[in-house]
XYZ file of C-alpha atoms in Angstrom:
83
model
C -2.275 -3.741 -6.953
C -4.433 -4.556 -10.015
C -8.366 -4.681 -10.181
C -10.644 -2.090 -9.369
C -8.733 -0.224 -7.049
C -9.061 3.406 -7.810
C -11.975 5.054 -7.576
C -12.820 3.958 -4.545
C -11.135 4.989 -1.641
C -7.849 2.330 -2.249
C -5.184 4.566 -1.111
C -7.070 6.445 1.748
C -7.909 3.040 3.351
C -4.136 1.574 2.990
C -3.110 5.164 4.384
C -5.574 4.059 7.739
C -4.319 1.086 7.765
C -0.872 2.227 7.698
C -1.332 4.129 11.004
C -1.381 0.393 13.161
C 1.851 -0.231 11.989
C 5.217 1.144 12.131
C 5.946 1.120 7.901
C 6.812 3.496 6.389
C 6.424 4.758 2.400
C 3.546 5.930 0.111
C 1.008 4.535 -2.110
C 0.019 5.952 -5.506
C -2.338 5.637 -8.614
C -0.582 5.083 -11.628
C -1.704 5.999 -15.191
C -2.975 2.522 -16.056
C -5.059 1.762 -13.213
C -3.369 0.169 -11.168
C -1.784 1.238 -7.922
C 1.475 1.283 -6.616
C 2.302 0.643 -3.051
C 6.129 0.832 -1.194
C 6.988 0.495 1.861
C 10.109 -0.054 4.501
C 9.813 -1.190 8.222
C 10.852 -4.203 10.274
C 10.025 -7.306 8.116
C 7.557 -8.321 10.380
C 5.552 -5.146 10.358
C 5.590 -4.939 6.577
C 4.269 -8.438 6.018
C 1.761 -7.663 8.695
C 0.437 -4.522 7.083
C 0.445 -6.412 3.991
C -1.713 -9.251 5.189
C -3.569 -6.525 6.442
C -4.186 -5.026 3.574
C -5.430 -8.212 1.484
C -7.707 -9.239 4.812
C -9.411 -5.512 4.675
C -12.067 -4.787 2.819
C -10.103 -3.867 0.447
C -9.808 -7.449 -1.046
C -12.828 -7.833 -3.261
C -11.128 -5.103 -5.430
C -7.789 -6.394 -5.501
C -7.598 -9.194 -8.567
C -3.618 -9.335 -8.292
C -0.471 -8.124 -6.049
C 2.861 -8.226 -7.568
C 5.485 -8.052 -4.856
C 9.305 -7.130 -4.709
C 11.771 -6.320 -2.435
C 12.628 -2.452 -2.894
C 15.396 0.252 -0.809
C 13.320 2.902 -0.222
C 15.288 6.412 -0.448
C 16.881 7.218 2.626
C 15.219 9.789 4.917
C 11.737 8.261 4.203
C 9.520 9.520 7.085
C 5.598 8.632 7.833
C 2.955 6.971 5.217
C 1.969 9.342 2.503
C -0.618 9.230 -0.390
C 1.925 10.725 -3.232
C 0.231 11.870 -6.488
Protein backbone atom coordinates (compact mmCIF):
# COMPACT_ATOMS: atom_id res chain seq x y z
CA UNK A 1 0.00 0.00 0.00
CA UNK A 2 1.32 3.47 -0.97
CA UNK A 3 0.06 6.95 0.37
CA UNK A 4 -0.07 8.04 3.74
CA UNK A 5 -0.35 4.94 5.44
CA UNK A 6 1.95 4.91 8.36
CA UNK A 7 1.60 7.00 10.97
CA UNK A 8 -1.66 6.48 11.47
CA UNK A 9 -2.90 3.46 12.75
CA UNK A 10 -2.63 1.42 9.01
CA UNK A 11 -1.53 -1.83 10.29
CA UNK A 12 -3.51 -1.92 13.65
CA UNK A 13 -6.77 -1.33 11.67
CA UNK A 14 -5.94 -4.13 8.85
CA UNK A 15 -4.92 -6.34 12.00
CA UNK A 16 -8.99 -5.62 13.24
CA UNK A 17 -10.06 -6.16 10.24
CA UNK A 18 -8.28 -9.30 9.86
CA UNK A 19 -10.13 -10.84 12.85
CA UNK A 20 -13.73 -11.13 10.49
CA UNK A 21 -12.01 -13.24 8.29
CA UNK A 22 -10.31 -16.45 8.21
CA UNK A 23 -6.69 -15.05 6.37
CA UNK A 24 -4.01 -15.51 7.50
CA UNK A 25 -0.32 -13.51 7.26
CA UNK A 26 1.12 -10.16 8.53
CA UNK A 27 1.35 -6.67 7.52
CA UNK A 28 4.43 -4.46 7.86
CA UNK A 29 5.97 -0.89 7.37
CA UNK A 30 8.69 -0.86 5.13
CA UNK A 31 11.62 1.64 5.04
CA UNK A 32 10.16 3.78 2.26
CA UNK A 33 6.80 4.36 3.46
CA UNK A 34 4.94 2.23 2.20
CA UNK A 35 3.41 -0.88 3.68
CA UNK A 36 3.49 -4.31 2.94
CA UNK A 37 0.60 -6.61 3.38
CA UNK A 38 0.50 -10.82 2.74
CA UNK A 39 -1.82 -12.95 3.23
CA UNK A 40 -3.15 -16.79 2.53
CA UNK A 41 -6.79 -18.10 3.03
CA UNK A 42 -9.58 -19.41 0.83
CA UNK A 43 -9.67 -17.10 -2.27
CA UNK A 44 -12.82 -15.87 -1.36
CA UNK A 45 -11.90 -14.73 2.10
CA UNK A 46 -8.76 -12.99 0.88
CA UNK A 47 -10.50 -10.94 -1.78
CA UNK A 48 -13.10 -10.21 0.82
CA UNK A 49 -10.70 -8.88 3.41
CA UNK A 50 -9.16 -7.07 0.68
CA UNK A 51 -12.26 -5.26 -0.46
CA UNK A 52 -12.53 -4.77 3.02
CA UNK A 53 -9.70 -3.14 3.48
CA UNK A 54 -10.03 -0.49 0.50
CA UNK A 55 -13.97 0.07 1.72
CA UNK A 56 -12.58 0.91 5.48
CA UNK A 57 -11.64 3.94 6.45
CA UNK A 58 -8.62 3.22 5.60
CA UNK A 59 -9.11 4.34 1.91
CA UNK A 60 -8.54 8.06 1.94
CA UNK A 61 -4.88 7.13 2.81
CA UNK A 62 -4.34 4.53 0.40
CA UNK A 63 -3.21 6.35 -3.16
CA UNK A 64 -2.16 2.83 -4.71
CA UNK A 65 -2.29 -1.17 -4.08
CA UNK A 66 0.00 -3.29 -6.00
CA UNK A 67 -1.20 -6.87 -5.88
CA UNK A 68 0.43 -10.39 -6.52
CA UNK A 69 -0.16 -13.75 -5.95
CA UNK A 70 2.42 -14.98 -3.17
CA UNK A 71 3.03 -18.85 -1.18
CA UNK A 72 3.18 -17.84 2.08
CA UNK A 73 5.76 -20.07 4.21
CA UNK A 74 4.24 -23.06 5.40
CA UNK A 75 3.13 -23.20 9.06
CA UNK A 76 1.77 -19.58 8.84
CA UNK A 77 -0.66 -19.29 11.81
CA UNK A 78 -3.02 -16.11 12.84
CA UNK A 79 -2.65 -12.29 11.50
CA UNK A 80 0.37 -10.58 12.90
CA UNK A 81 1.75 -6.96 12.75
CA UNK A 82 5.63 -8.06 12.00
CA UNK A 83 8.23 -5.27 12.44
Amino acid sequence: YEGRVQGVGFRFAVKQIARGYEVVGWVRNLIDGRVELQCGGDREEVDAFLAAIAESELKAHIKHVAAAPIDLPSGVKGFEIVA
